[in-house]
């Protein structure tokens, strides 16, 4: 078929337009994909920095004839679908009931006597612990432990229902000698019916403890073994508040601002260690005490409305009770506190009716909860810390939805030096996993430090070798030799990084330990350390730096070298004083691209760096990088959780770090080009 010249021209234009369209679409797609990836990372990481929120859901009024002052204790629970909420109420006359809120609609509740309660007895005091357990002291001296159980099973119609009850765990009826002829200020009960501890705290600082535990009898039959002791501290002032941990650590606050500690965890026949810690120099009274989740740190509320957190810290070989964080005074003395069962959060209520939500690890005040009705009198927080119930002076129980899914995150949690429970000093710590009671430690500073340290050590090893090889092949080697060797060096980039990491971890690291441990002296030597990373990752970086640097040096006009040689300079002088300065923009770009390659490396540092997230200048210590951390923690990160979003934040920091390095490199390269471009 004959094609005319016009047809050929039109076909050519059509092909050009098609090529232009394909190239444009491909380029825009790449740019859009990059921005979409960045937007996804930002979207997943941004909620870590959102402020806490509170939303009132509804309210339920107390039954007729019951006033707010008649309520001794309050508990709350809600279903996961956020449709049903239940508040358990214990009255001072020994009755109990449940207030329900279904889809925002209040349901009336009936009152009945607590199960197995002493006849005609009234309640003197109630201590709430673990969000759903209540240590009740009756006016006849009986101590009872009740648990609030709230479940939301599916009903016959498939819709969730509410099943709730207070059930007795055990009762303790002490003899006259045990309570020293009078009921204590409060009774603190821990354990179950088979094995429990009852601690009576008296206003004069004396403590009566009784334990009941199963023991082995004849022929293997079990019997109950009871132990009883009375301990008197007798100093520090009159006791105004007390708190007991599950393992037997008792704290008592006094009206003179002292915190009395008594260790009841040891043998009941032995002597209990005690300590008096002055909390306030102005001797203001301690009005409330409560253990935070984990049972190690104790929150202290005082008569001025201030809240502080204390826990034992090692000083000069001994543990001393020390303050870790505090929040300023409020409008009145702290009257009640409720703690979270999933983190180190707590809600404090003062006499002025202010409700404040704190997180102790970071020292943040998450939220000041406004009073929605009359003045609040009593708060209750569920274990998940997402439902709050407050009893108000007008007899209403107000339900609120709390949302601070990531209180351990934020700027302080990621980038500030924090004092964690059990640590002697504030530190940057990454420890994302542990027991349910341990607090997550999510400082990103060791990971950023590890990424930069690994890249710097790798460049210190790779840059001299790569630049020396580039200068030799470009300026000194024979053309035939250069044509063969350059592709061979560049082929090193094709070696999988997992292979390099495998060889470094199993062969290079033990070999270096054999010869270098002596030079480490008394300092700590990790087998997988920064020197191993320098060599292993250096070999991964060398091809990138070498190839780009060699191209830059070879691109220097031969006339410049010839002019230098003609003026009497040696070959080496010509390379150092003429060729390298002229090629410096390209050389610098090569080094920076190598740095970016090293910062983003994953498999080598994952296998050969030891994965120890510490901040150390020593070349004999390991590290953990941002990229390796993502690979290590990813299988343990539940979708939507704090760790999950923190890993996205690690990716964002890695992206920003690489972008900043490349931008700085480009700016510096332009300056070098302007300086040497006209040579």
PDB file of N, CA and C in Angstrom, residues 291-345:
ATOM      1  N   UNK A 291      -3.182   3.455  93.201  1.00  0.00           N
ATOM      2  CA  UNK A 291      -2.128   2.846  92.389  1.00  0.00           C
ATOM      3  C   UNK A 291      -2.502   2.943  90.914  1.00  0.00           C
ATOM      4  N   UNK A 292      -1.518   3.286  90.091  1.00  0.00           N
ATOM      5  CA  UNK A 292      -1.731   3.271  88.655  1.00  0.00           C
ATOM      6  C   UNK A 292      -1.680   1.842  88.134  1.00  0.00           C
ATOM      7  N   UNK A 293      -2.091   1.653  86.903  1.00  0.00           N
ATOM      8  CA  UNK A 293      -2.058   0.334  86.293  1.00  0.00           C
ATOM      9  C   UNK A 293      -0.647  -0.250  86.379  1.00  0.00           C
ATOM     10  N   UNK A 294      -0.544  -1.477  86.805  1.00  0.00           N
ATOM     11  CA  UNK A 294       0.753  -2.106  87.001  1.00  0.00           C
ATOM     12  C   UNK A 294       1.108  -2.261  88.458  1.00  0.00           C
ATOM     13  N   UNK A 295       0.506  -1.433  89.341  1.00  0.00           N
ATOM     14  CA  UNK A 295       0.720  -1.570  90.773  1.00  0.00           C
ATOM     15  C   UNK A 295       2.091  -1.184  91.253  1.00  0.00           C
ATOM     16  N   UNK A 296       2.818  -0.327  90.530  1.00  0.00           N
ATOM     17  CA  UNK A 296       4.153   0.084  90.947  1.00  0.00           C
ATOM     18  C   UNK A 296       4.181   1.564  91.338  1.00  0.00           C
ATOM     19  N   UNK A 297       3.600   2.409  90.523  1.00  0.00           N
ATOM     20  CA  UNK A 297       3.561   3.841  90.796  1.00  0.00           C
ATOM     21  C   UNK A 297       2.249   4.196  91.483  1.00  0.00           C
ATOM     22  N   UNK A 298       2.305   5.179  92.379  1.00  0.00           N
ATOM     23  CA  UNK A 298       1.122   5.613  93.115  1.00  0.00           C
ATOM     24  C   UNK A 298       0.878   7.086  92.826  1.00  0.00           C
ATOM     25  N   UNK A 299      -0.385   7.413  92.555  1.00  0.00           N
ATOM     26  CA  UNK A 299      -0.782   8.802  92.319  1.00  0.00           C
ATOM     27  C   UNK A 299      -1.229   9.409  93.640  1.00  0.00           C
ATOM     28  N   UNK A 300      -0.754  10.628  93.898  1.00  0.00           N
ATOM     29  CA  UNK A 300      -1.013  11.317  95.160  1.00  0.00           C
ATOM     30  C   UNK A 300      -1.787  12.595  94.867  1.00  0.00           C
ATOM     31  N   UNK A 301      -2.952  12.743  95.470  1.00  0.00           N
ATOM     32  CA  UNK A 301      -3.722  13.982  95.394  1.00  0.00           C
ATOM     33  C   UNK A 301      -3.675  14.688  96.724  1.00  0.00           C
ATOM     34  N   UNK A 302      -3.507  16.028  96.715  1.00  0.00           N
ATOM     35  CA  UNK A 302      -3.348  16.753  97.970  1.00  0.00           C
ATOM     36  C   UNK A 302      -4.463  17.762  98.179  1.00  0.00           C
ATOM     37  N   UNK A 303      -4.392  18.435  99.316  1.00  0.00           N
ATOM     38  CA  UNK A 303      -5.447  19.349  99.721  1.00  0.00           C
ATOM     39  C   UNK A 303      -5.498  20.611  98.879  1.00  0.00           C
ATOM     40  N   UNK A 304      -4.479  20.886  98.076  1.00  0.00           N
ATOM     41  CA  UNK A 304      -4.497  22.076  97.217  1.00  0.00           C
ATOM     42  C   UNK A 304      -4.991  21.769  95.812  1.00  0.00           C
ATOM     43  N   UNK A 305      -5.233  20.506  95.510  1.00  0.00           N
ATOM     44  CA  UNK A 305      -5.690  20.116  94.176  1.00  0.00           C
ATOM     45  C   UNK A 305      -4.596  19.640  93.258  1.00  0.00           C
ATOM     46  N   UNK A 306      -3.344  19.602  93.728  1.00  0.00           N
ATOM     47  CA  UNK A 306      -2.243  19.115  92.899  1.00  0.00           C
ATOM     48  C   UNK A 306      -2.241  17.586  92.882  1.00  0.00           C
ATOM     49  N   UNK A 307      -1.743  17.038  91.785  1.00  0.00           N
ATOM     50  CA  UNK A 307      -1.623  15.587  91.624  1.00  0.00           C
ATOM     51  C   UNK A 307      -0.186  15.277  91.235  1.00  0.00           C
ATOM     52  N   UNK A 308       0.399  14.290  91.873  1.00  0.00           N
ATOM     53  CA  UNK A 308       1.763  13.875  91.548  1.00  0.00           C
ATOM     54  C   UNK A 308       1.828  12.356  91.526  1.00  0.00           C
ATOM     55  N   UNK A 309       2.853  11.838  90.873  1.00  0.00           N
ATOM     56  CA  UNK A 309       3.055  10.385  90.758  1.00  0.00           C
ATOM     57  C   UNK A 309       4.411  10.046  91.352  1.00  0.00           C
ATOM     58  N   UNK A 310       4.446   9.014  92.183  1.00  0.00           N
ATOM     59  CA  UNK A 310       5.657   8.594  92.889  1.00  0.00           C
ATOM     60  C   UNK A 310       5.884   7.101  92.666  1.00  0.00           C
ATOM     61  N   UNK A 311       7.150   6.718  92.597  1.00  0.00           N
ATOM     62  CA  UNK A 311       7.495   5.295  92.594  1.00  0.00           C
ATOM     63  C   UNK A 311       8.923   5.129  93.079  1.00  0.00           C
ATOM     64  N   UNK A 312       9.283   3.926  93.562  1.00  0.00           N
ATOM     65  CA  UNK A 312      10.639   3.705  94.082  1.00  0.00           C
ATOM     66  C   UNK A 312      11.681   3.785  92.973  1.00  0.00           C
ATOM     67  N   UNK A 313      12.780   4.482  93.263  1.00  0.00           N
ATOM     68  CA  UNK A 313      13.923   4.577  92.349  1.00  0.00           C
ATOM     69  C   UNK A 313      15.197   4.247  93.116  1.00  0.00           C
ATOM     70  N   UNK A 314      16.123   3.601  92.411  1.00  0.00           N
ATOM     71  CA  UNK A 314      17.374   3.208  93.064  1.00  0.00           C
ATOM     72  C   UNK A 314      18.297   4.417  93.187  1.00  0.00           C
ATOM     73  N   UNK A 315      18.746   4.682  94.416  1.00  0.00           N
ATOM     74  CA  UNK A 315      19.695   5.755  94.681  1.00  0.00           C
ATOM     75  C   UNK A 315      20.747   5.235  95.653  1.00  0.00           C
ATOM     76  N   UNK A 316      22.007   5.241  95.212  1.00  0.00           N
ATOM     77  CA  UNK A 316      23.119   4.770  96.039  1.00  0.00           C
ATOM     78  C   UNK A 316      22.897   3.342  96.527  1.00  0.00           C
ATOM     79  N   UNK A 317      22.368   2.522  95.629  1.00  0.00           N
ATOM     80  CA  UNK A 317      22.177   1.114  95.952  1.00  0.00           C
ATOM     81  C   UNK A 317      20.906   0.796  96.703  1.00  0.00           C
ATOM     82  N   UNK A 318      20.103   1.804  97.063  1.00  0.00           N
ATOM     83  CA  UNK A 318      18.870   1.576  97.789  1.00  0.00           C
ATOM     84  C   UNK A 318      17.702   2.206  97.037  1.00  0.00           C
ATOM     85  N   UNK A 319      16.511   1.606  97.216  1.00  0.00           N
ATOM     86  CA  UNK A 319      15.308   2.141  96.581  1.00  0.00           C
ATOM     87  C   UNK A 319      14.684   3.190  97.493  1.00  0.00           C
ATOM     88  N   UNK A 320      14.444   4.360  96.910  1.00  0.00           N
ATOM     89  CA  UNK A 320      13.801   5.451  97.618  1.00  0.00           C
ATOM     90  C   UNK A 320      12.578   5.903  96.835  1.00  0.00           C
ATOM     91  N   UNK A 321      11.529   6.277  97.551  1.00  0.00           N
ATOM     92  CA  UNK A 321      10.318   6.759  96.906  1.00  0.00           C
ATOM     93  C   UNK A 321      10.554   8.181  96.422  1.00  0.00           C
ATOM     94  N   UNK A 322      10.403   8.390  95.111  1.00  0.00           N
ATOM     95  CA  UNK A 322      10.689   9.696  94.532  1.00  0.00           C
ATOM     96  C   UNK A 322       9.584  10.102  93.571  1.00  0.00           C
ATOM     97  N   UNK A 323       9.429  11.416  93.418  1.00  0.00           N
ATOM     98  CA  UNK A 323       8.423  11.957  92.522  1.00  0.00           C
ATOM     99  C   UNK A 323       8.894  11.825  91.073  1.00  0.00           C
ATOM    100  N   UNK A 324       7.986  11.425  90.177  1.00  0.00           N
ATOM    101  CA  UNK A 324       8.331  11.323  88.761  1.00  0.00           C
ATOM    102  C   UNK A 324       7.709  12.445  87.940  1.00  0.00           C
ATOM    103  N   UNK A 325       6.494  12.849  88.291  1.00  0.00           N
ATOM    104  CA  UNK A 325       5.813  13.904  87.536  1.00  0.00           C
ATOM    105  C   UNK A 325       4.749  14.506  88.437  1.00  0.00           C
ATOM    106  N   UNK A 326       4.428  15.776  88.205  1.00  0.00           N
ATOM    107  CA  UNK A 326       3.336  16.386  88.955  1.00  0.00           C
ATOM    108  C   UNK A 326       2.619  17.399  88.079  1.00  0.00           C
ATOM    109  N   UNK A 327       1.392  17.685  88.496  1.00  0.00           N
ATOM    110  CA  UNK A 327       0.565  18.666  87.809  1.00  0.00           C
ATOM    111  C   UNK A 327       0.146  19.722  88.815  1.00  0.00           C
ATOM    112  N   UNK A 328      -0.050  20.956  88.381  1.00  0.00           N
ATOM    113  CA  UNK A 328      -0.262  22.062  89.330  1.00  0.00           C
ATOM    114  C   UNK A 328      -1.584  21.956  90.066  1.00  0.00           C
ATOM    115  N   UNK A 329      -1.721  22.849  91.030  1.00  0.00           N
ATOM    116  CA  UNK A 329      -2.903  22.839  91.876  1.00  0.00           C
ATOM    117  C   UNK A 329      -4.137  23.234  91.092  1.00  0.00           C
ATOM    118  N   UNK A 330      -5.273  22.800  91.616  1.00  0.00           N
ATOM    119  CA  UNK A 330      -6.543  23.120  90.986  1.00  0.00           C
ATOM    120  C   UNK A 330      -7.351  24.073  91.838  1.00  0.00           C
ATOM    121  N   UNK A 331      -8.645  23.925  91.809  1.00  0.00           N
ATOM    122  CA  UNK A 331      -9.501  24.830  92.546  1.00  0.00           C
ATOM    123  C   UNK A 331      -9.842  24.348  93.938  1.00  0.00           C
ATOM    124  N   UNK A 332      -9.340  23.204  94.352  1.00  0.00           N
ATOM    125  CA  UNK A 332      -9.633  22.657  95.670  1.00  0.00           C
ATOM    126  C   UNK A 332      -8.951  21.326  95.832  1.00  0.00           C
ATOM    127  N   UNK A 333      -9.054  20.751  97.024  1.00  0.00           N
ATOM    128  CA  UNK A 333      -8.391  19.496  97.300  1.00  0.00           C
ATOM    129  C   UNK A 333      -8.913  18.359  96.448  1.00  0.00           C
ATOM    130  N   UNK A 334      -8.021  17.421  96.106  1.00  0.00           N
ATOM    131  CA  UNK A 334      -8.413  16.251  95.324  1.00  0.00           C
ATOM    132  C   UNK A 334      -9.248  15.336  96.218  1.00  0.00           C
ATOM    133  N   UNK A 335     -10.466  15.043  95.796  1.00  0.00           N
ATOM    134  CA  UNK A 335     -11.373  14.226  96.598  1.00  0.00           C
ATOM    135  C   UNK A 335     -11.478  12.794  96.103  1.00  0.00           C
ATOM    136  N   UNK A 336     -11.183  12.543  94.822  1.00  0.00           N
ATOM    137  CA  UNK A 336     -11.282  11.179  94.291  1.00  0.00           C
ATOM    138  C   UNK A 336     -10.480  11.078  93.012  1.00  0.00           C
ATOM    139  N   UNK A 337      -9.974   9.878  92.735  1.00  0.00           N
ATOM    140  CA  UNK A 337      -9.238   9.606  91.504  1.00  0.00           C
ATOM    141  C   UNK A 337      -9.671   8.253  90.962  1.00  0.00           C
ATOM    142  N   UNK A 338      -9.706   8.144  89.640  1.00  0.00           N
ATOM    143  CA  UNK A 338     -10.011   6.882  88.956  1.00  0.00           C
ATOM    144  C   UNK A 338      -8.912   6.621  87.952  1.00  0.00           C
ATOM    145  N   UNK A 339      -8.474   5.371  87.850  1.00  0.00           N
ATOM    146  CA  UNK A 339      -7.327   5.047  87.007  1.00  0.00           C
ATOM    147  C   UNK A 339      -7.752   4.181  85.832  1.00  0.00           C
ATOM    148  N   UNK A 340      -6.955   4.258  84.769  1.00  0.00           N
ATOM    149  CA  UNK A 340      -7.172   3.427  83.595  1.00  0.00           C
ATOM    150  C   UNK A 340      -6.625   2.029  83.840  1.00  0.00           C
ATOM    151  N   UNK A 341      -7.263   1.037  83.261  1.00  0.00           N
ATOM    152  CA  UNK A 341      -6.786  -0.328  83.384  1.00  0.00           C
ATOM    153  C   UNK A 341      -5.931  -0.779  82.223  1.00  0.00           C
ATOM    154  N   UNK A 342      -5.650   0.125  81.250  1.00  0.00           N
ATOM    155  CA  UNK A 342      -4.844  -0.270  80.087  1.00  0.00           C
ATOM    156  C   UNK A 342      -3.575   0.543  79.918  1.00  0.00           C
ATOM    157  N   UNK A 343      -3.440   1.669  80.636  1.00  0.00           N
ATOM    158  CA  UNK A 343      -2.248   2.489  80.499  1.00  0.00           C
ATOM    159  C   UNK A 343      -2.016   3.229  81.804  1.00  0.00           C
ATOM    160  N   UNK A 344      -1.177   4.236  81.775  1.00  0.00           N
ATOM    161  CA  UNK A 344      -0.841   4.998  82.985  1.00  0.00           C
ATOM    162  C   UNK A 344      -1.669   6.275  83.095  1.00  0.00           C
ATOM    163  N   UNK A 345      -2.905   6.210  82.668  1.00  0.00           N
ATOM    164  CA  UNK A 345      -3.786   7.362  82.743  1.00  0.00           C
ATOM    165  C   UNK A 345      -4.609   7.367  84.012  1.00  0.00           C
TER     166      UNK A 345
END
